[in-house]
């Protein structure tokens, strides 16, 4: 663990109590994670992986059962108010009042931070200028497009100049152009030294982060730069489908001495050495219906670590 990290998470666990016939569920299992000042970290995993529970603990909305968390040198459990002053949060669900104007929403938020009026006005003006929202100041939030409203959410989170920006599925429901515009603003903040923690249901967004923390059933499996994670499982991924895939898997493993997995009806092989597709087809073309060869993705990394797909229909389960 790096004692110089801005955020240090050590041995954090949390179990949700059972209710009725529902047994208790351990959502986090002794998670250790350092987050460096100025980096952008993605928490990646399906529902039930623990990423939302970890975010709730980081934002002081939930207490851990055990472990320690430090943010900017403050113990999160002993000094929650000091930690909150360091955090800006964009929640997955909108946190703006749609009947109020952009200005009224931001003024209300600034008052919660006990900002002086002269500081408040200057900060709001600077944020709206930077986020290209100045001409929307007196519009009601309900009249804004989804992308513009998300930028107002970002402005609200940045009012008190936090050291850490936490984004929980921030682009859910946005069209591709609005999504890209939102990330352009976040990347600008990142360039200025803001530390960003994001959960996302899109692999492309996770791959753009400095590091990706892969979570599964409460465990933090790996945390590394995305390209490092992808390199760790091989140079190429061979995926194929065919009749009787379980039998086909055993036959291919025996003939070519490579190990594969059966995942959602498809056979997946991580290839480190050059591999002859012609030789494969000469031997098994009669029982292969579909075949593809690709560079490893973060979804392939998740399959390698868990034996399960992170994606359904092209997007991560979330």
PDB file of C-alpha atoms in Angstrom:
ATOM      1  CA  UNK A   1       0.000   0.000   0.000  1.00  0.00           C
ATOM      2  CA  UNK A   2       1.221   3.494  -0.829  1.00  0.00           C
ATOM      3  CA  UNK A   3       1.226   5.826   2.147  1.00  0.00           C
ATOM      4  CA  UNK A   4       1.355   8.801  -0.256  1.00  0.00           C
ATOM      5  CA  UNK A   5      -1.959   7.919  -1.926  1.00  0.00           C
ATOM      6  CA  UNK A   6      -4.773  10.462  -1.702  1.00  0.00           C
ATOM      7  CA  UNK A   7      -7.234   7.686  -0.829  1.00  0.00           C
ATOM      8  CA  UNK A   8      -6.224   4.559   1.098  1.00  0.00           C
ATOM      9  CA  UNK A   9      -8.726   1.733   1.521  1.00  0.00           C
ATOM     10  CA  UNK A  10      -7.482  -1.114   3.716  1.00  0.00           C
ATOM     11  CA  UNK A  11      -9.346  -4.312   4.593  1.00  0.00           C
ATOM     12  CA  UNK A  12     -12.823  -2.853   4.028  1.00  0.00           C
ATOM     13  CA  UNK A  13     -15.699  -5.318   4.349  1.00  0.00           C
ATOM     14  CA  UNK A  14     -19.461  -4.898   4.513  1.00  0.00           C
ATOM     15  CA  UNK A  15     -22.330  -7.350   4.945  1.00  0.00           C
ATOM     16  CA  UNK A  16     -25.957  -6.397   4.376  1.00  0.00           C
ATOM     17  CA  UNK A  17     -28.178  -7.995   7.041  1.00  0.00           C
ATOM     18  CA  UNK A  18     -30.730 -10.592   6.051  1.00  0.00           C
ATOM     19  CA  UNK A  19     -34.419  -9.814   5.985  1.00  0.00           C
ATOM     20  CA  UNK A  20     -37.123 -12.424   6.368  1.00  0.00           C
ATOM     21  CA  UNK A  21     -36.059 -15.453   4.343  1.00  0.00           C
ATOM     22  CA  UNK A  22     -33.308 -13.487   2.623  1.00  0.00           C
ATOM     23  CA  UNK A  23     -29.927 -14.410   4.158  1.00  0.00           C
ATOM     24  CA  UNK A  24     -27.211 -11.837   4.923  1.00  0.00           C
ATOM     25  CA  UNK A  25     -25.068 -10.900   1.896  1.00  0.00           C
ATOM     26  CA  UNK A  26     -21.407  -9.978   2.092  1.00  0.00           C
ATOM     27  CA  UNK A  27     -21.066  -7.156  -0.425  1.00  0.00           C
ATOM     28  CA  UNK A  28     -17.379  -6.368   0.181  1.00  0.00           C
ATOM     29  CA  UNK A  29     -14.632  -8.744   1.265  1.00  0.00           C
ATOM     30  CA  UNK A  30     -11.512  -7.117   2.734  1.00  0.00           C
ATOM     31  CA  UNK A  31     -10.949  -4.705  -0.133  1.00  0.00           C
ATOM     32  CA  UNK A  32      -7.533  -3.012  -0.337  1.00  0.00           C
ATOM     33  CA  UNK A  33      -7.112  -0.134  -2.793  1.00  0.00           C
ATOM     34  CA  UNK A  34      -4.890   2.933  -3.129  1.00  0.00           C
ATOM     35  CA  UNK A  35      -6.015   5.821  -5.343  1.00  0.00           C
ATOM     36  CA  UNK A  36      -3.360   8.322  -6.358  1.00  0.00           C
ATOM     37  CA  UNK A  37      -3.814  12.073  -6.517  1.00  0.00           C
ATOM     38  CA  UNK A  38      -4.844  13.154 -10.012  1.00  0.00           C
ATOM     39  CA  UNK A  39      -5.635   9.733 -11.445  1.00  0.00           C
ATOM     40  CA  UNK A  40      -8.908   8.534 -12.940  1.00  0.00           C
ATOM     41  CA  UNK A  41      -9.950   5.124 -11.626  1.00  0.00           C
ATOM     42  CA  UNK A  42     -12.829   3.015 -12.972  1.00  0.00           C
ATOM     43  CA  UNK A  43     -14.717   0.556 -10.775  1.00  0.00           C
ATOM     44  CA  UNK A  44     -15.926  -2.154 -13.146  1.00  0.00           C
ATOM     45  CA  UNK A  45     -18.231  -5.043 -12.358  1.00  0.00           C
ATOM     46  CA  UNK A  46     -21.801  -6.318 -12.742  1.00  0.00           C
ATOM     47  CA  UNK A  47     -24.645  -5.841 -10.282  1.00  0.00           C
ATOM     48  CA  UNK A  48     -23.738  -7.387  -6.949  1.00  0.00           C
ATOM     49  CA  UNK A  49     -19.998  -6.950  -7.513  1.00  0.00           C
ATOM     50  CA  UNK A  50     -19.638  -4.492  -4.625  1.00  0.00           C
ATOM     51  CA  UNK A  51     -18.736  -1.350  -6.545  1.00  0.00           C
ATOM     52  CA  UNK A  52     -21.860   0.573  -5.474  1.00  0.00           C
ATOM     53  CA  UNK A  53     -21.336  -0.467  -1.853  1.00  0.00           C
ATOM     54  CA  UNK A  54     -17.741   0.771  -2.019  1.00  0.00           C
ATOM     55  CA  UNK A  55     -18.922   4.110  -3.429  1.00  0.00           C
ATOM     56  CA  UNK A  56     -21.515   4.451  -0.653  1.00  0.00           C
ATOM     57  CA  UNK A  57     -18.785   3.901   1.924  1.00  0.00           C
ATOM     58  CA  UNK A  58     -16.466   6.414   0.218  1.00  0.00           C
ATOM     59  CA  UNK A  59     -19.226   9.053   0.201  1.00  0.00           C
ATOM     60  CA  UNK A  60     -19.909   8.429   3.938  1.00  0.00           C
ATOM     61  CA  UNK A  61     -23.440   7.168   3.182  1.00  0.00           C
ATOM     62  CA  UNK A  62     -22.650   3.716   4.601  1.00  0.00           C
ATOM     63  CA  UNK A  63     -20.392   2.450   7.354  1.00  0.00           C
ATOM     64  CA  UNK A  64     -18.027  -0.447   6.757  1.00  0.00           C
ATOM     65  CA  UNK A  65     -18.111  -3.438   9.088  1.00  0.00           C
ATOM     66  CA  UNK A  66     -14.329  -3.377   9.349  1.00  0.00           C
ATOM     67  CA  UNK A  67     -11.275  -1.830   7.751  1.00  0.00           C
ATOM     68  CA  UNK A  68     -10.026   1.730   7.374  1.00  0.00           C
ATOM     69  CA  UNK A  69     -10.427   4.481   4.775  1.00  0.00           C
ATOM     70  CA  UNK A  70      -8.346   7.641   4.619  1.00  0.00           C
ATOM     71  CA  UNK A  71      -9.072  10.528   2.239  1.00  0.00           C
ATOM     72  CA  UNK A  72      -6.551  13.343   2.101  1.00  0.00           C
ATOM     73  CA  UNK A  73      -5.127  12.250   5.449  1.00  0.00           C
ATOM     74  CA  UNK A  74      -8.548  12.206   7.159  1.00  0.00           C
ATOM     75  CA  UNK A  75     -10.001   9.032   8.672  1.00  0.00           C
ATOM     76  CA  UNK A  76     -13.336   8.632   6.913  1.00  0.00           C
ATOM     77  CA  UNK A  77     -15.039   7.022   9.901  1.00  0.00           C
ATOM     78  CA  UNK A  78     -13.616   9.401  12.509  1.00  0.00           C
ATOM     79  CA  UNK A  79     -13.823  12.633  10.469  1.00  0.00           C
ATOM     80  CA  UNK A  80     -16.697  12.182   7.985  1.00  0.00           C
ATOM     81  CA  UNK A  81     -17.394  15.919   7.684  1.00  0.00           C
ATOM     82  CA  UNK A  82     -13.781  16.665   6.770  1.00  0.00           C
ATOM     83  CA  UNK A  83     -13.905  13.932   4.135  1.00  0.00           C
ATOM     84  CA  UNK A  84     -17.193  15.227   2.666  1.00  0.00           C
ATOM     85  CA  UNK A  85     -15.565  18.624   2.069  1.00  0.00           C
ATOM     86  CA  UNK A  86     -13.023  16.890  -0.167  1.00  0.00           C
ATOM     87  CA  UNK A  87     -15.630  15.068  -2.280  1.00  0.00           C
ATOM     88  CA  UNK A  88     -17.857  16.095  -5.177  1.00  0.00           C
ATOM     89  CA  UNK A  89     -20.431  13.515  -6.271  1.00  0.00           C
ATOM     90  CA  UNK A  90     -22.477  13.082  -9.452  1.00  0.00           C
ATOM     91  CA  UNK A  91     -25.082  10.472  -8.612  1.00  0.00           C
ATOM     92  CA  UNK A  92     -26.524   7.961 -11.068  1.00  0.00           C
ATOM     93  CA  UNK A  93     -30.017   9.333 -10.526  1.00  0.00           C
ATOM     94  CA  UNK A  94     -30.557  13.083 -11.115  1.00  0.00           C
ATOM     95  CA  UNK A  95     -30.114  15.196  -7.988  1.00  0.00           C
ATOM     96  CA  UNK A  96     -31.396  18.496  -9.392  1.00  0.00           C
ATOM     97  CA  UNK A  97     -34.790  20.106  -8.786  1.00  0.00           C
ATOM     98  CA  UNK A  98     -36.356  20.147 -12.287  1.00  0.00           C
ATOM     99  CA  UNK A  99     -38.731  23.013 -11.394  1.00  0.00           C
ATOM    100  CA  UNK A 100     -35.865  25.303 -10.379  1.00  0.00           C
ATOM    101  CA  UNK A 101     -33.567  27.153 -12.742  1.00  0.00           C
ATOM    102  CA  UNK A 102     -29.917  26.267 -13.215  1.00  0.00           C
ATOM    103  CA  UNK A 103     -28.968  29.285 -11.074  1.00  0.00           C
ATOM    104  CA  UNK A 104     -31.408  28.348  -8.286  1.00  0.00           C
ATOM    105  CA  UNK A 105     -30.127  24.778  -8.148  1.00  0.00           C
ATOM    106  CA  UNK A 106     -26.524  25.907  -7.891  1.00  0.00           C
ATOM    107  CA  UNK A 107     -27.249  28.626  -5.320  1.00  0.00           C
ATOM    108  CA  UNK A 108     -29.131  26.105  -3.154  1.00  0.00           C
ATOM    109  CA  UNK A 109     -26.182  23.707  -3.337  1.00  0.00           C
ATOM    110  CA  UNK A 110     -23.678  26.473  -2.553  1.00  0.00           C
ATOM    111  CA  UNK A 111     -25.683  27.432   0.525  1.00  0.00           C
ATOM    112  CA  UNK A 112     -25.437  23.845   1.752  1.00  0.00           C
ATOM    113  CA  UNK A 113     -21.663  24.240   1.545  1.00  0.00           C
ATOM    114  CA  UNK A 114     -21.998  27.511   3.523  1.00  0.00           C
ATOM    115  CA  UNK A 115     -20.266  29.463   0.766  1.00  0.00           C
ATOM    116  CA  UNK A 116     -20.114  33.250   1.146  1.00  0.00           C
ATOM    117  CA  UNK A 117     -22.268  35.097  -1.397  1.00  0.00           C
ATOM    118  CA  UNK A 118     -19.334  36.785  -3.123  1.00  0.00           C
ATOM    119  CA  UNK A 119     -17.521  33.448  -3.436  1.00  0.00           C
ATOM    120  CA  UNK A 120     -20.698  31.710  -4.545  1.00  0.00           C
ATOM    121  CA  UNK A 121     -21.457  34.091  -7.417  1.00  0.00           C
ATOM    122  CA  UNK A 122     -17.916  34.034  -8.744  1.00  0.00           C
ATOM    123  CA  UNK A 123     -17.655  30.270  -8.539  1.00  0.00           C
ATOM    124  CA  UNK A 124     -20.998  29.685 -10.274  1.00  0.00           C
ATOM    125  CA  UNK A 125     -20.066  32.099 -13.057  1.00  0.00           C
ATOM    126  CA  UNK A 126     -16.687  30.435 -13.587  1.00  0.00           C
ATOM    127  CA  UNK A 127     -18.164  26.940 -13.651  1.00  0.00           C
ATOM    128  CA  UNK A 128     -20.935  27.808 -16.076  1.00  0.00           C
ATOM    129  CA  UNK A 129     -18.431  29.547 -18.322  1.00  0.00           C
ATOM    130  CA  UNK A 130     -16.141  26.519 -18.299  1.00  0.00           C
ATOM    131  CA  UNK A 131     -18.977  24.030 -18.844  1.00  0.00           C
ATOM    132  CA  UNK A 132     -20.558  26.139 -21.608  1.00  0.00           C
ATOM    133  CA  UNK A 133     -23.751  26.672 -19.615  1.00  0.00           C
ATOM    134  CA  UNK A 134     -23.677  30.433 -19.108  1.00  0.00           C
ATOM    135  CA  UNK A 135     -26.560  31.090 -21.493  1.00  0.00           C
ATOM    136  CA  UNK A 136     -28.685  28.502 -19.643  1.00  0.00           C
ATOM    137  CA  UNK A 137     -28.408  30.159 -16.239  1.00  0.00           C
ATOM    138  CA  UNK A 138     -32.090  31.096 -15.907  1.00  0.00           C
ATOM    139  CA  UNK A 139     -33.590  28.099 -17.698  1.00  0.00           C
ATOM    140  CA  UNK A 140     -35.479  25.524 -15.662  1.00  0.00           C
ATOM    141  CA  UNK A 141     -33.682  22.202 -15.443  1.00  0.00           C
ATOM    142  CA  UNK A 142     -36.717  20.354 -16.832  1.00  0.00           C
ATOM    143  CA  UNK A 143     -36.273  22.276 -20.103  1.00  0.00           C
ATOM    144  CA  UNK A 144     -32.673  21.106 -20.588  1.00  0.00           C
ATOM    145  CA  UNK A 145     -31.528  18.148 -22.650  1.00  0.00           C
ATOM    146  CA  UNK A 146     -30.104  15.165 -20.786  1.00  0.00           C
ATOM    147  CA  UNK A 147     -26.555  16.156 -21.671  1.00  0.00           C
ATOM    148  CA  UNK A 148     -26.960  19.744 -20.481  1.00  0.00           C
ATOM    149  CA  UNK A 149     -28.616  18.622 -17.226  1.00  0.00           C
ATOM    150  CA  UNK A 150     -25.693  16.245 -16.622  1.00  0.00           C
ATOM    151  CA  UNK A 151     -23.300  19.189 -17.020  1.00  0.00           C
ATOM    152  CA  UNK A 152     -25.300  21.117 -14.423  1.00  0.00           C
ATOM    153  CA  UNK A 153     -24.925  18.097 -12.109  1.00  0.00           C
ATOM    154  CA  UNK A 154     -21.183  18.293 -12.701  1.00  0.00           C
ATOM    155  CA  UNK A 155     -21.135  22.009 -11.931  1.00  0.00           C
ATOM    156  CA  UNK A 156     -23.033  21.334  -8.697  1.00  0.00           C
ATOM    157  CA  UNK A 157     -20.495  18.678  -7.670  1.00  0.00           C
ATOM    158  CA  UNK A 158     -17.594  21.066  -8.349  1.00  0.00           C
ATOM    159  CA  UNK A 159     -18.930  24.138  -6.529  1.00  0.00           C
ATOM    160  CA  UNK A 160     -16.754  23.700  -3.442  1.00  0.00           C
ATOM    161  CA  UNK A 161     -13.637  22.791  -5.461  1.00  0.00           C
ATOM    162  CA  UNK A 162     -13.357  19.174  -4.272  1.00  0.00           C
ATOM    163  CA  UNK A 163     -10.132  17.211  -4.515  1.00  0.00           C
ATOM    164  CA  UNK A 164     -12.028  14.045  -5.479  1.00  0.00           C
ATOM    165  CA  UNK A 165     -14.832  13.774  -8.034  1.00  0.00           C
ATOM    166  CA  UNK A 166     -16.987  10.642  -7.739  1.00  0.00           C
ATOM    167  CA  UNK A 167     -19.111   9.733 -10.767  1.00  0.00           C
ATOM    168  CA  UNK A 168     -21.681   6.953 -10.404  1.00  0.00           C
ATOM    169  CA  UNK A 169     -22.750   5.763 -13.886  1.00  0.00           C
ATOM    170  CA  UNK A 170     -22.665   9.440 -14.974  1.00  0.00           C
ATOM    171  CA  UNK A 171     -23.608   8.989 -18.644  1.00  0.00           C
ATOM    172  CA  UNK A 172     -26.549   6.625 -18.215  1.00  0.00           C
ATOM    173  CA  UNK A 173     -29.284   7.604 -20.665  1.00  0.00           C
ATOM    174  CA  UNK A 174     -27.159  10.069 -22.648  1.00  0.00           C
ATOM    175  CA  UNK A 175     -26.809   9.920 -26.424  1.00  0.00           C
ATOM    176  CA  UNK A 176     -23.272   9.336 -27.792  1.00  0.00           C
ATOM    177  CA  UNK A 177     -22.609  13.029 -28.515  1.00  0.00           C
ATOM    178  CA  UNK A 178     -23.728  14.163 -25.030  1.00  0.00           C
ATOM    179  CA  UNK A 179     -21.711  11.337 -23.511  1.00  0.00           C
ATOM    180  CA  UNK A 180     -18.559  12.461 -25.311  1.00  0.00           C
ATOM    181  CA  UNK A 181     -19.121  16.102 -24.347  1.00  0.00           C
ATOM    182  CA  UNK A 182     -19.504  15.106 -20.691  1.00  0.00           C
ATOM    183  CA  UNK A 183     -16.239  13.135 -20.744  1.00  0.00           C
ATOM    184  CA  UNK A 184     -14.459  16.004 -22.459  1.00  0.00           C
ATOM    185  CA  UNK A 185     -15.278  18.147 -19.415  1.00  0.00           C
ATOM    186  CA  UNK A 186     -14.204  15.415 -16.989  1.00  0.00           C
ATOM    187  CA  UNK A 187     -10.914  14.920 -18.824  1.00  0.00           C
ATOM    188  CA  UNK A 188     -10.268  18.662 -18.573  1.00  0.00           C
ATOM    189  CA  UNK A 189     -10.704  18.441 -14.791  1.00  0.00           C
ATOM    190  CA  UNK A 190      -8.473  15.395 -14.718  1.00  0.00           C
ATOM    191  CA  UNK A 191      -5.819  17.396 -16.550  1.00  0.00           C
ATOM    192  CA  UNK A 192      -6.022  20.047 -13.824  1.00  0.00           C
ATOM    193  CA  UNK A 193      -5.255  17.450 -11.144  1.00  0.00           C
ATOM    194  CA  UNK A 194      -8.706  16.434  -9.911  1.00  0.00           C
ATOM    195  CA  UNK A 195      -8.861  12.800  -8.774  1.00  0.00           C
ATOM    196  CA  UNK A 196     -11.767  10.998 -10.456  1.00  0.00           C
ATOM    197  CA  UNK A 197     -13.464   7.751  -9.405  1.00  0.00           C
ATOM    198  CA  UNK A 198     -16.083   6.432 -11.803  1.00  0.00           C
ATOM    199  CA  UNK A 199     -18.395   3.466 -12.100  1.00  0.00           C
ATOM    200  CA  UNK A 200     -19.467   2.906 -15.677  1.00  0.00           C
ATOM    201  CA  UNK A 201     -21.462   0.352 -17.638  1.00  0.00           C
ATOM    202  CA  UNK A 202     -19.467   1.019 -20.816  1.00  0.00           C
ATOM    203  CA  UNK A 203     -16.144  -0.700 -21.445  1.00  0.00           C
ATOM    204  CA  UNK A 204     -14.981   2.149 -23.676  1.00  0.00           C
ATOM    205  CA  UNK A 205     -15.306   4.567 -20.749  1.00  0.00           C
ATOM    206  CA  UNK A 206     -13.449   2.236 -18.381  1.00  0.00           C
ATOM    207  CA  UNK A 207     -10.673   1.731 -20.938  1.00  0.00           C
ATOM    208  CA  UNK A 208     -10.084   5.509 -21.036  1.00  0.00           C
ATOM    209  CA  UNK A 209      -9.228   5.586 -17.312  1.00  0.00           C
ATOM    210  CA  UNK A 210      -5.729   5.407 -15.839  1.00  0.00           C
ATOM    211  CA  UNK A 211      -6.558   2.217 -13.952  1.00  0.00           C
ATOM    212  CA  UNK A 212      -9.475  -0.227 -13.805  1.00  0.00           C
ATOM    213  CA  UNK A 213     -10.461  -2.006 -10.594  1.00  0.00           C
ATOM    214  CA  UNK A 214     -12.312  -5.197 -11.525  1.00  0.00           C
ATOM    215  CA  UNK A 215     -14.818  -6.290  -8.886  1.00  0.00           C
ATOM    216  CA  UNK A 216     -16.766  -9.534  -8.616  1.00  0.00           C
ATOM    217  CA  UNK A 217     -18.991 -10.815  -5.798  1.00  0.00           C
ATOM    218  CA  UNK A 218     -17.437  -8.445  -3.261  1.00  0.00           C
ATOM    219  CA  UNK A 219     -13.818  -9.143  -4.179  1.00  0.00           C
ATOM    220  CA  UNK A 220     -11.422  -6.725  -5.824  1.00  0.00           C
ATOM    221  CA  UNK A 221      -9.824  -9.118  -8.312  1.00  0.00           C
ATOM    222  CA  UNK A 222      -7.279  -6.871 -10.003  1.00  0.00           C
ATOM    223  CA  UNK A 223      -6.474  -3.189 -10.377  1.00  0.00           C
ATOM    224  CA  UNK A 224      -4.129  -2.014 -13.103  1.00  0.00           C
ATOM    225  CA  UNK A 225      -4.001   0.141 -16.247  1.00  0.00           C
ATOM    226  CA  UNK A 226      -6.456  -1.263 -18.826  1.00  0.00           C
ATOM    227  CA  UNK A 227      -3.758  -2.067 -21.369  1.00  0.00           C
ATOM    228  CA  UNK A 228      -1.810  -3.970 -18.705  1.00  0.00           C
ATOM    229  CA  UNK A 229      -4.891  -6.000 -17.770  1.00  0.00           C
ATOM    230  CA  UNK A 230      -5.503  -6.823 -21.430  1.00  0.00           C
ATOM    231  CA  UNK A 231      -1.872  -7.826 -22.073  1.00  0.00           C
ATOM    232  CA  UNK A 232      -1.895 -10.094 -19.029  1.00  0.00           C
ATOM    233  CA  UNK A 233      -4.278 -12.611 -20.629  1.00  0.00           C
ATOM    234  CA  UNK A 234      -2.551 -13.040 -24.008  1.00  0.00           C
ATOM    235  CA  UNK A 235      -2.050 -11.413 -27.376  1.00  0.00           C
ATOM    236  CA  UNK A 236      -5.285 -12.547 -29.034  1.00  0.00           C
ATOM    237  CA  UNK A 237      -8.662 -14.027 -28.116  1.00  0.00           C
ATOM    238  CA  UNK A 238     -10.089 -16.806 -30.260  1.00  0.00           C
ATOM    239  CA  UNK A 239     -13.864 -17.143 -29.924  1.00  0.00           C
ATOM    240  CA  UNK A 240     -15.920 -19.766 -31.710  1.00  0.00           C
ATOM    241  CA  UNK A 241     -19.324 -21.424 -31.628  1.00  0.00           C
ATOM    242  CA  UNK A 242     -20.338 -24.828 -32.826  1.00  0.00           C
ATOM    243  CA  UNK A 243     -22.399 -27.939 -32.257  1.00  0.00           C
ATOM    244  CA  UNK A 244     -21.758 -29.701 -28.935  1.00  0.00           C
ATOM    245  CA  UNK A 245     -19.381 -26.998 -27.622  1.00  0.00           C
ATOM    246  CA  UNK A 246     -18.325 -28.991 -24.552  1.00  0.00           C
ATOM    247  CA  UNK A 247     -17.066 -31.872 -26.680  1.00  0.00           C
ATOM    248  CA  UNK A 248     -15.480 -29.453 -29.147  1.00  0.00           C
ATOM    249  CA  UNK A 249     -13.633 -27.721 -26.310  1.00  0.00           C
ATOM    250  CA  UNK A 250     -12.032 -30.956 -25.180  1.00  0.00           C
ATOM    251  CA  UNK A 251     -11.045 -31.923 -28.718  1.00  0.00           C
ATOM    252  CA  UNK A 252      -9.422 -28.560 -29.493  1.00  0.00           C
ATOM    253  CA  UNK A 253      -7.542 -28.579 -26.172  1.00  0.00           C
ATOM    254  CA  UNK A 254      -6.215 -32.096 -26.870  1.00  0.00           C
ATOM    255  CA  UNK A 255      -5.141 -31.413 -30.464  1.00  0.00           C
ATOM    256  CA  UNK A 256      -3.663 -27.901 -30.099  1.00  0.00           C
ATOM    257  CA  UNK A 257      -2.581 -27.975 -26.441  1.00  0.00           C
ATOM    258  CA  UNK A 258      -4.352 -24.726 -25.589  1.00  0.00           C
ATOM    259  CA  UNK A 259      -6.730 -24.111 -22.688  1.00  0.00           C
ATOM    260  CA  UNK A 260     -10.173 -22.668 -23.250  1.00  0.00           C
ATOM    261  CA  UNK A 261     -13.408 -21.840 -21.467  1.00  0.00           C
ATOM    262  CA  UNK A 262     -17.054 -22.393 -22.331  1.00  0.00           C
ATOM    263  CA  UNK A 263     -18.796 -19.055 -21.667  1.00  0.00           C
ATOM    264  CA  UNK A 264     -22.432 -18.429 -22.632  1.00  0.00           C
ATOM    265  CA  UNK A 265     -22.314 -21.117 -25.284  1.00  0.00           C
ATOM    266  CA  UNK A 266     -19.092 -19.847 -26.880  1.00  0.00           C
ATOM    267  CA  UNK A 267     -15.584 -21.264 -26.629  1.00  0.00           C
ATOM    268  CA  UNK A 268     -12.948 -18.694 -25.642  1.00  0.00           C
ATOM    269  CA  UNK A 269      -9.206 -19.254 -25.937  1.00  0.00           C
ATOM    270  CA  UNK A 270      -6.511 -16.792 -24.786  1.00  0.00           C
ATOM    271  CA  UNK A 271      -3.589 -17.091 -27.201  1.00  0.00           C
ATOM    272  CA  UNK A 272      -0.061 -16.089 -26.270  1.00  0.00           C
ATOM    273  CA  UNK A 273       1.714 -17.741 -29.210  1.00  0.00           C
ATOM    274  CA  UNK A 274       0.939 -17.591 -32.966  1.00  0.00           C
ATOM    275  CA  UNK A 275      -1.951 -19.889 -33.830  1.00  0.00           C
ATOM    276  CA  UNK A 276      -2.962 -21.397 -37.182  1.00  0.00           C
ATOM    277  CA  UNK A 277      -6.624 -20.798 -37.973  1.00  0.00           C
ATOM    278  CA  UNK A 278      -6.169 -22.871 -41.142  1.00  0.00           C
ATOM    279  CA  UNK A 279      -5.050 -25.865 -39.087  1.00  0.00           C
ATOM    280  CA  UNK A 280      -8.032 -25.436 -36.790  1.00  0.00           C
ATOM    281  CA  UNK A 281     -10.483 -25.305 -39.699  1.00  0.00           C
ATOM    282  CA  UNK A 282      -8.851 -28.243 -41.471  1.00  0.00           C
ATOM    283  CA  UNK A 283      -9.497 -30.327 -38.382  1.00  0.00           C
ATOM    284  CA  UNK A 284     -12.816 -28.980 -37.100  1.00  0.00           C
ATOM    285  CA  UNK A 285     -14.561 -26.936 -39.826  1.00  0.00           C
ATOM    286  CA  UNK A 286     -17.415 -29.473 -39.887  1.00  0.00           C
ATOM    287  CA  UNK A 287     -18.438 -28.557 -36.311  1.00  0.00           C
ATOM    288  CA  UNK A 288     -17.576 -24.822 -36.160  1.00  0.00           C
ATOM    289  CA  UNK A 289     -20.416 -22.429 -37.007  1.00  0.00           C
ATOM    290  CA  UNK A 290     -18.754 -19.094 -36.203  1.00  0.00           C
ATOM    291  CA  UNK A 291     -15.213 -17.949 -35.465  1.00  0.00           C
ATOM    292  CA  UNK A 292     -13.494 -14.665 -34.608  1.00  0.00           C
ATOM    293  CA  UNK A 293     -10.020 -13.536 -33.604  1.00  0.00           C
ATOM    294  CA  UNK A 294      -9.584 -10.265 -31.694  1.00  0.00           C
ATOM    295  CA  UNK A 295      -7.316  -8.355 -29.365  1.00  0.00           C
ATOM    296  CA  UNK A 296      -8.180  -8.826 -25.668  1.00  0.00           C
ATOM    297  CA  UNK A 297     -10.811  -6.487 -24.218  1.00  0.00           C
ATOM    298  CA  UNK A 298     -11.696  -5.741 -20.604  1.00  0.00           C
ATOM    299  CA  UNK A 299     -14.624  -8.123 -21.035  1.00  0.00           C
ATOM    300  CA  UNK A 300     -12.136 -10.848 -21.988  1.00  0.00           C
ATOM    301  CA  UNK A 301     -10.155 -10.016 -18.837  1.00  0.00           C
ATOM    302  CA  UNK A 302     -13.317 -10.469 -16.760  1.00  0.00           C
ATOM    303  CA  UNK A 303     -13.971 -13.833 -18.441  1.00  0.00           C
ATOM    304  CA  UNK A 304     -10.389 -14.888 -17.745  1.00  0.00           C
ATOM    305  CA  UNK A 305     -10.709 -13.971 -14.055  1.00  0.00           C
ATOM    306  CA  UNK A 306     -14.219 -15.254 -13.359  1.00  0.00           C
ATOM    307  CA  UNK A 307     -15.360 -17.538 -16.166  1.00  0.00           C
ATOM    308  CA  UNK A 308     -18.309 -15.191 -16.734  1.00  0.00           C
ATOM    309  CA  UNK A 309     -19.092 -12.480 -19.261  1.00  0.00           C
ATOM    310  CA  UNK A 310     -19.290  -8.899 -18.102  1.00  0.00           C
ATOM    311  CA  UNK A 311     -21.258  -7.938 -21.201  1.00  0.00           C
ATOM    312  CA  UNK A 312     -24.722  -8.688 -22.546  1.00  0.00           C
ATOM    313  CA  UNK A 313     -25.743  -7.330 -25.938  1.00  0.00           C
ATOM    314  CA  UNK A 314     -22.578  -5.275 -26.250  1.00  0.00           C
ATOM    315  CA  UNK A 315     -22.793  -3.504 -22.908  1.00  0.00           C
ATOM    316  CA  UNK A 316     -21.674  -4.339 -19.413  1.00  0.00           C
ATOM    317  CA  UNK A 317     -24.297  -5.703 -17.060  1.00  0.00           C
ATOM    318  CA  UNK A 318     -24.938  -2.972 -14.529  1.00  0.00           C
TER     319      UNK A 318
END
